[in-house]
Tab-separated table of C-alpha atoms in Angstrom:
chain	number	residue	atom	x	y	z
A	30	UNK	CA	-3.752	12.348	25.752
A	31	UNK	CA	-1.059	10.297	23.433
A	32	UNK	CA	-2.421	8.141	21.493
A	33	UNK	CA	0.682	5.987	20.657
A	34	UNK	CA	1.396	4.748	24.253
A	35	UNK	CA	0.546	2.115	25.321
A	36	UNK	CA	-2.692	1.586	27.314
A	37	UNK	CA	-2.726	0.026	30.791
A	38	UNK	CA	-6.686	0.200	31.428
A	39	UNK	CA	-8.996	-1.327	33.712
A	40	UNK	CA	-12.393	-2.525	32.231
A	41	UNK	CA	-15.211	-2.877	34.771
A	42	UNK	CA	-19.080	-2.549	35.178
A	43	UNK	CA	-18.372	-0.176	37.424
A	44	UNK	CA	-15.561	1.729	38.591
A	45	UNK	CA	-15.451	2.688	42.334
A	46	UNK	CA	-13.233	5.449	43.539
A	47	UNK	CA	-10.690	3.140	45.002
A	48	UNK	CA	-10.264	1.265	41.297
A	49	UNK	CA	-9.695	4.801	39.948
A	50	UNK	CA	-7.523	6.544	43.147
A	51	UNK	CA	-5.119	2.968	42.250
A	52	UNK	CA	-5.009	3.880	38.262
A	53	UNK	CA	-3.989	7.067	39.597
A	54	UNK	CA	-0.836	5.776	41.583
A	55	UNK	CA	0.022	3.831	38.492
A	56	UNK	CA	-0.014	6.332	35.526
A	57	UNK	CA	2.500	8.462	38.498
A	58	UNK	CA	4.517	5.247	38.700
A	59	UNK	CA	5.161	4.598	34.786
A	60	UNK	CA	4.981	7.683	32.971
A	61	UNK	CA	5.805	5.690	29.826
A	62	UNK	CA	2.303	4.314	29.352
A	63	UNK	CA	-1.391	5.735	29.876
A	64	UNK	CA	-3.045	4.298	32.572
A	65	UNK	CA	-6.978	4.705	33.024
A	66	UNK	CA	-10.280	2.759	32.473
A	67	UNK	CA	-11.498	2.023	29.438
A	68	UNK	CA	-14.739	4.105	28.580
A	69	UNK	CA	-16.973	3.584	25.431
A	70	UNK	CA	-14.022	5.047	22.529
A	71	UNK	CA	-11.093	2.966	24.222
A	72	UNK	CA	-12.949	-0.137	24.824
A	73	UNK	CA	-13.481	-0.247	20.949
A	74	UNK	CA	-9.503	0.339	20.670
A	75	UNK	CA	-8.750	-2.354	22.802
A	76	UNK	CA	-11.431	-4.903	21.194
A	77	UNK	CA	-9.934	-4.601	18.303
A	78	UNK	CA	-6.175	-4.976	19.303
A	79	UNK	CA	-7.016	-7.624	21.209
A	80	UNK	CA	-9.501	-9.384	18.675
A	81	UNK	CA	-12.136	-10.293	21.169
A	82	UNK	CA	-14.538	-8.201	23.182
A	83	UNK	CA	-14.003	-8.258	26.368
A	84	UNK	CA	-15.956	-9.774	29.130
A	85	UNK	CA	-18.923	-8.717	31.694
A	86	UNK	CA	-16.484	-7.986	35.146
A	87	UNK	CA	-13.202	-7.019	35.868
A	88	UNK	CA	-10.867	-7.316	32.448
A	89	UNK	CA	-6.867	-5.507	32.738
A	90	UNK	CA	-5.657	-4.662	29.040
A	91	UNK	CA	-2.798	-3.615	28.112
A	92	UNK	CA	-1.968	-3.106	24.486
A	93	UNK	CA	-0.828	-0.555	22.076
A	94	UNK	CA	-3.724	0.489	19.415
A	95	UNK	CA	-1.820	2.204	17.014
A	96	UNK	CA	1.200	-0.719	16.470
A	97	UNK	CA	-1.620	-3.014	17.132
A	98	UNK	CA	-0.691	-5.062	19.833
A	99	UNK	CA	-1.033	-6.172	23.302
A	100	UNK	CA	0.553	-7.812	26.213
A	101	UNK	CA	-0.989	-11.008	27.969
A	102	UNK	CA	-2.240	-10.275	31.566
A	103	UNK	CA	-3.935	-13.429	32.679
A	104	UNK	CA	-0.601	-14.879	34.161
A	105	UNK	CA	-0.645	-12.105	36.529
A	106	UNK	CA	-4.047	-11.571	36.259
A	107	UNK	CA	-5.848	-14.549	37.109
A	108	UNK	CA	-9.625	-15.311	36.810
A	109	UNK	CA	-9.391	-16.701	40.756
A	110	UNK	CA	-7.824	-12.826	41.428
A	111	UNK	CA	-10.054	-10.940	38.941
A	112	UNK	CA	-13.139	-12.678	40.652
A	113	UNK	CA	-12.027	-11.099	44.370
A	114	UNK	CA	-12.839	-8.393	45.906
A	115	UNK	CA	-11.099	-5.140	44.480
A	116	UNK	CA	-8.095	-4.564	46.769
A	117	UNK	CA	-5.753	-1.151	45.654
A	118	UNK	CA	-2.775	-2.970	47.636
A	119	UNK	CA	-2.691	-6.112	45.284
A	120	UNK	CA	-3.532	-4.494	42.647
A	121	UNK	CA	-1.058	-1.770	42.450
A	122	UNK	CA	1.426	-5.168	43.370
A	123	UNK	CA	0.227	-6.718	40.429
A	124	UNK	CA	0.723	-3.573	38.293
A	125	UNK	CA	4.277	-3.213	39.715
A	126	UNK	CA	4.977	-6.956	38.843
A	127	UNK	CA	3.839	-6.985	35.207
A	128	UNK	CA	4.647	-3.124	34.310
A	129	UNK	CA	8.236	-4.183	35.341
A	130	UNK	CA	8.347	-7.197	33.162
A	131	UNK	CA	7.668	-4.818	30.142
A	132	UNK	CA	10.265	-2.134	30.630
A	133	UNK	CA	12.640	-4.948	31.470
A	134	UNK	CA	11.803	-6.726	27.923
A	135	UNK	CA	10.916	-9.759	29.748
A	136	UNK	CA	7.261	-10.185	28.991
A	137	UNK	CA	7.107	-9.951	25.467
A	138	UNK	CA	3.976	-7.939	23.447
A	139	UNK	CA	1.894	-10.594	21.450
A	140	UNK	CA	1.513	-8.674	17.499
A	141	UNK	CA	-2.006	-9.392	15.202
A	142	UNK	CA	-1.674	-11.818	12.704
A	143	UNK	CA	-4.143	-14.342	10.912
A	144	UNK	CA	-2.892	-17.976	10.244
A	145	UNK	CA	0.298	-18.552	7.598
A	146	UNK	CA	-1.149	-19.069	3.742
A	147	UNK	CA	-0.174	-20.669	1.453
A	148	UNK	CA	2.980	-20.235	-1.069
A	149	UNK	CA	1.696	-18.594	-3.906
A	150	UNK	CA	4.645	-16.825	-6.485
A	151	UNK	CA	2.334	-14.469	-7.867
A	152	UNK	CA	0.872	-12.409	-5.422
A	153	UNK	CA	1.120	-14.074	-1.757
A	154	UNK	CA	-1.012	-13.378	0.856
A	155	UNK	CA	1.266	-11.675	3.823
A	156	UNK	CA	-0.271	-12.314	7.625
A	157	UNK	CA	1.869	-10.779	10.315
A	158	UNK	CA	3.996	-13.608	11.478
A	159	UNK	CA	5.909	-13.663	7.935
A	160	UNK	CA	5.497	-9.972	6.996
A	161	UNK	CA	8.862	-9.509	7.740
A	162	UNK	CA	10.833	-12.169	6.528
A	163	UNK	CA	8.805	-11.339	3.144
A	164	UNK	CA	9.954	-7.741	2.695
A	165	UNK	CA	13.477	-8.383	3.850
A	166	UNK	CA	14.448	-10.975	0.890
A	167	UNK	CA	17.516	-9.635	-0.100
A	168	UNK	CA	17.309	-11.072	-3.287
A	169	UNK	CA	13.891	-9.383	-4.520
A	170	UNK	CA	12.435	-6.231	-4.863
A	171	UNK	CA	9.622	-6.526	-2.731
A	172	UNK	CA	5.989	-4.759	-3.926
A	173	UNK	CA	3.551	-5.130	-0.862
A	174	UNK	CA	-0.212	-3.715	-1.091
A	175	UNK	CA	-1.339	-2.637	2.574
A	176	UNK	CA	-5.147	-2.675	2.614
A	177	UNK	CA	-8.009	-2.457	5.422
A	178	UNK	CA	-10.792	-4.957	6.257
A	179	UNK	CA	-13.991	-3.009	4.495
A	180	UNK	CA	-12.261	-0.428	2.334
A	181	UNK	CA	-13.871	0.445	-1.233
A	182	UNK	CA	-10.733	1.879	-2.764
A	183	UNK	CA	-8.993	-1.462	-1.540
A	184	UNK	CA	-11.559	-4.058	-3.348
A	185	UNK	CA	-11.549	-1.905	-6.352
A	186	UNK	CA	-8.124	-1.609	-6.488
A	187	UNK	CA	-7.146	-4.864	-5.528
A	188	UNK	CA	-7.602	-6.415	-9.605
A	189	UNK	CA	-5.562	-3.768	-10.470
A	190	UNK	CA	-2.548	-5.217	-8.407
A	191	UNK	CA	-3.386	-8.309	-8.708
A	192	UNK	CA	-3.355	-8.185	-12.762
A	193	UNK	CA	0.043	-6.431	-12.530
A	194	UNK	CA	1.513	-9.091	-10.231
A	195	UNK	CA	0.501	-11.622	-13.427
A	196	UNK	CA	1.859	-9.631	-16.108
A	197	UNK	CA	5.351	-9.460	-14.029
A	198	UNK	CA	5.394	-12.878	-13.156
A	199	UNK	CA	8.277	-13.341	-15.613
A	200	UNK	CA	10.589	-10.313	-13.996
A	201	UNK	CA	12.707	-12.325	-11.740
A	202	UNK	CA	13.881	-9.701	-9.325
A	203	UNK	CA	10.137	-9.049	-8.307
A	204	UNK	CA	8.135	-10.488	-5.816
A	205	UNK	CA	4.271	-9.318	-4.975
A	206	UNK	CA	2.192	-9.706	-1.272
A	207	UNK	CA	-0.721	-7.782	0.204
A	208	UNK	CA	-1.551	-7.433	4.313
A	209	UNK	CA	-4.530	-6.591	5.500
A	210	UNK	CA	-3.139	-3.988	8.443
A	211	UNK	CA	-6.524	-4.346	10.548
A	212	UNK	CA	-5.658	-8.276	10.705
A	213	UNK	CA	-2.328	-8.144	11.196
A	214	UNK	CA	0.776	-6.089	12.952
A	215	UNK	CA	4.657	-6.810	13.175
A	216	UNK	CA	7.167	-5.688	16.007
A	217	UNK	CA	8.202	-1.941	14.518
A	218	UNK	CA	4.640	-1.048	12.826
A	219	UNK	CA	4.251	-0.355	9.221
A	220	UNK	CA	5.796	2.072	7.281
A	221	UNK	CA	3.945	5.314	7.391
A	222	UNK	CA	1.098	5.525	5.282
A	223	UNK	CA	-1.221	8.325	4.167
A	224	UNK	CA	-4.421	6.110	3.569
A	225	UNK	CA	-4.968	2.904	2.279
A	226	UNK	CA	-4.898	1.128	-0.029
A	227	UNK	CA	-1.011	1.820	0.118
A	228	UNK	CA	1.891	0.354	-1.962
A	229	UNK	CA	5.441	0.175	-0.730
A	230	UNK	CA	8.595	-1.310	-2.880
A	231	UNK	CA	11.510	-2.696	-0.905
A	232	UNK	CA	14.508	-2.912	-2.955
A	233	UNK	CA	17.119	-6.105	-3.128
A	234	UNK	CA	19.412	-5.180	-0.993
A	235	UNK	CA	18.737	-1.732	0.172
A	236	UNK	CA	15.900	-2.259	1.881
A	237	UNK	CA	15.755	1.140	3.974
A	238	UNK	CA	15.977	2.789	0.012
A	239	UNK	CA	11.794	1.483	0.806
A	240	UNK	CA	9.201	3.974	-1.217
A	241	UNK	CA	5.159	4.449	-1.706
A	242	UNK	CA	3.105	4.716	-4.854
A	243	UNK	CA	2.651	8.392	-5.135
A	244	UNK	CA	0.531	9.062	-7.940
A	245	UNK	CA	-2.408	7.129	-9.514
A	246	UNK	CA	-3.694	3.995	-8.929
A	247	UNK	CA	-3.596	1.912	-11.960
A	248	UNK	CA	-1.231	-0.527	-14.451
A	249	UNK	CA	1.040	2.694	-15.701
A	250	UNK	CA	1.771	3.956	-12.820
A	251	UNK	CA	2.619	0.622	-11.573
A	252	UNK	CA	4.958	0.442	-14.460
A	253	UNK	CA	6.552	4.046	-13.573
A	254	UNK	CA	6.790	3.294	-10.081
A	255	UNK	CA	8.794	0.217	-10.432
A	256	UNK	CA	11.023	1.698	-13.269
A	257	UNK	CA	11.793	4.403	-11.108
A	258	UNK	CA	12.063	3.291	-7.766
A	259	UNK	CA	13.023	-0.361	-8.043
A	260	UNK	CA	16.581	-1.712	-8.853
A	261	UNK	CA	16.132	-2.903	-12.413
A	262	UNK	CA	13.405	-1.864	-15.088
A	263	UNK	CA	10.649	-3.603	-16.601
A	264	UNK	CA	10.755	-5.927	-19.653
A	265	UNK	CA	6.844	-4.192	-20.733
A	266	UNK	CA	6.391	-0.788	-22.290
A	267	UNK	CA	6.754	2.270	-20.115
A	268	UNK	CA	3.245	4.498	-21.365
A	269	UNK	CA	3.441	7.648	-22.337
A	270	UNK	CA	4.116	10.162	-19.428
A	271	UNK	CA	2.639	13.255	-19.185
A	272	UNK	CA	4.351	15.696	-17.237
A	273	UNK	CA	1.905	18.260	-16.574
A	274	UNK	CA	-0.555	16.301	-15.224
A	275	UNK	CA	1.563	13.817	-13.345
A	276	UNK	CA	3.485	17.503	-11.957
A	277	UNK	CA	-0.385	18.580	-10.889
A	278	UNK	CA	-1.227	15.461	-8.644
A	279	UNK	CA	2.198	15.502	-7.065
A	280	UNK	CA	2.291	19.540	-6.273
A	281	UNK	CA	-1.007	18.223	-4.296
A	282	UNK	CA	0.709	15.395	-2.673
A	283	UNK	CA	3.008	18.217	-1.782
A	284	UNK	CA	0.930	20.516	-0.082
A	285	UNK	CA	-0.510	17.500	1.914
A	286	UNK	CA	2.807	16.277	3.118
A	287	UNK	CA	3.721	19.361	6.029
A	288	UNK	CA	2.468	16.822	8.380
A	289	UNK	CA	4.216	13.469	6.979
A	290	UNK	CA	7.254	12.774	9.147
A	291	UNK	CA	10.845	14.172	8.493
A	292	UNK	CA	11.728	10.798	6.691
A	293	UNK	CA	9.259	10.599	4.295
A	294	UNK	CA	9.464	14.402	3.358
A	295	UNK	CA	12.850	13.397	2.164
A	296	UNK	CA	11.681	10.187	0.648
A	297	UNK	CA	9.334	12.051	-0.851
A	298	UNK	CA	11.610	15.058	-2.386
A	299	UNK	CA	13.795	12.034	-4.343
A	300	UNK	CA	10.691	10.906	-5.567
A	301	UNK	CA	9.426	13.856	-6.670
A	302	UNK	CA	13.224	14.515	-8.601
A	303	UNK	CA	12.920	10.797	-9.878
A	304	UNK	CA	9.544	10.892	-11.373
A	305	UNK	CA	10.060	14.211	-13.160
A	306	UNK	CA	13.818	13.615	-14.761
A	307	UNK	CA	12.640	10.367	-16.602
A	308	UNK	CA	10.853	12.337	-19.310
A	309	UNK	CA	14.548	13.746	-21.666
A	310	UNK	CA	11.989	15.335	-23.722
A	311	UNK	CA	10.291	17.258	-21.354
A	312	UNK	CA	13.553	19.355	-19.321
A	313	UNK	CA	12.132	22.327	-19.619
A	314	UNK	CA	11.227	24.488	-16.421
A	315	UNK	CA	8.315	25.667	-17.441
A	316	UNK	CA	6.309	22.000	-16.459
A	317	UNK	CA	8.724	20.977	-13.698
A	318	UNK	CA	7.325	23.166	-10.179
A	319	UNK	CA	9.410	23.512	-7.655
A	320	UNK	CA	9.223	21.969	-4.457
A	321	UNK	CA	11.519	23.639	-1.768
A	322	UNK	CA	8.474	23.559	0.609
A	323	UNK	CA	9.260	20.216	2.135
C-alpha cells in the first residue's frame, strides 16, 4: 500500500459485503487514490489528519496522512445521506462526483493550521496558514525549526534555538521561526527531514538553495551553519572548528543518506564541500574523508 497517496475510505461500525464491493469498484476507477475501509491503524491516521475523532456510524473520509491534508466531504455525503441504508449505486454516484471534483481541482484540500499567532520579531511561531509567506521573505535568510508535539529532543533543543535567535536579534539579514509539524501543514508539504528537531535555512532571493543543519544541535553548530549556508556571515565570533570530529559526525550522516531523495543527496554533498572547506589551516587530505558514495 502506497502511504504517500490520498486515502478514500468508509468508516463504519460494520462493513457489509456491499460496502466492500462498492469500494473495490471505486478503486478500479480511481487508481491514483488508495480506496478501502478504515481499520484501527488507518482510523488513527485519519483522526490525526482531520484533527477530530470519527463519530459512530458511517463516515466518508478523504485524506493524505503524509502531507497532513484532507478534503471536506460533508457537502457530498450529508448527515441525512449517511443515515440512510447503504445503497451501492447511490454511493458510487457520490464518490464519482467528489473524486472528479478533486481530479479537476474544483475541490481544494484543507491543510491543518493552528490559529495565527501574534507577531514576535525575535522568534516567530509559524502555523500552516503563515508558513509559505514566512519562508518566502526575499529580504531575509529565514531559519526555521521544525518540531513535533511530544518530542523530548525538540523540547531540549528549543531553548538553545531560542537563545540563538535572541543573540542574533541585531543581525538584520536573519529571521527565525518555529513550527509544529503535527498541528500544521501546507500545500506542497514540508522539506525532507530525517527526523526532528530539524533546522532549515531559506536564503534571501534564492529560496531553492535551502539547506538543513547537519551536525550538532548546539550554539556552535548553529553559528557555523549560518556562516556556511547563509547570505552573510554573523558578527559573532565563530567557535574553533574541530575538523576531524565534525568529519566523523558527517561521515555517519553519509552512510544514512542512501535512502535520501536525490535532491537531498545533492544538497548534502554541497554542504559537505562547504563545511570541510571552511578551515583553511586544515586543508590536508588526511582528515578530509571522501564522499563519492553519494
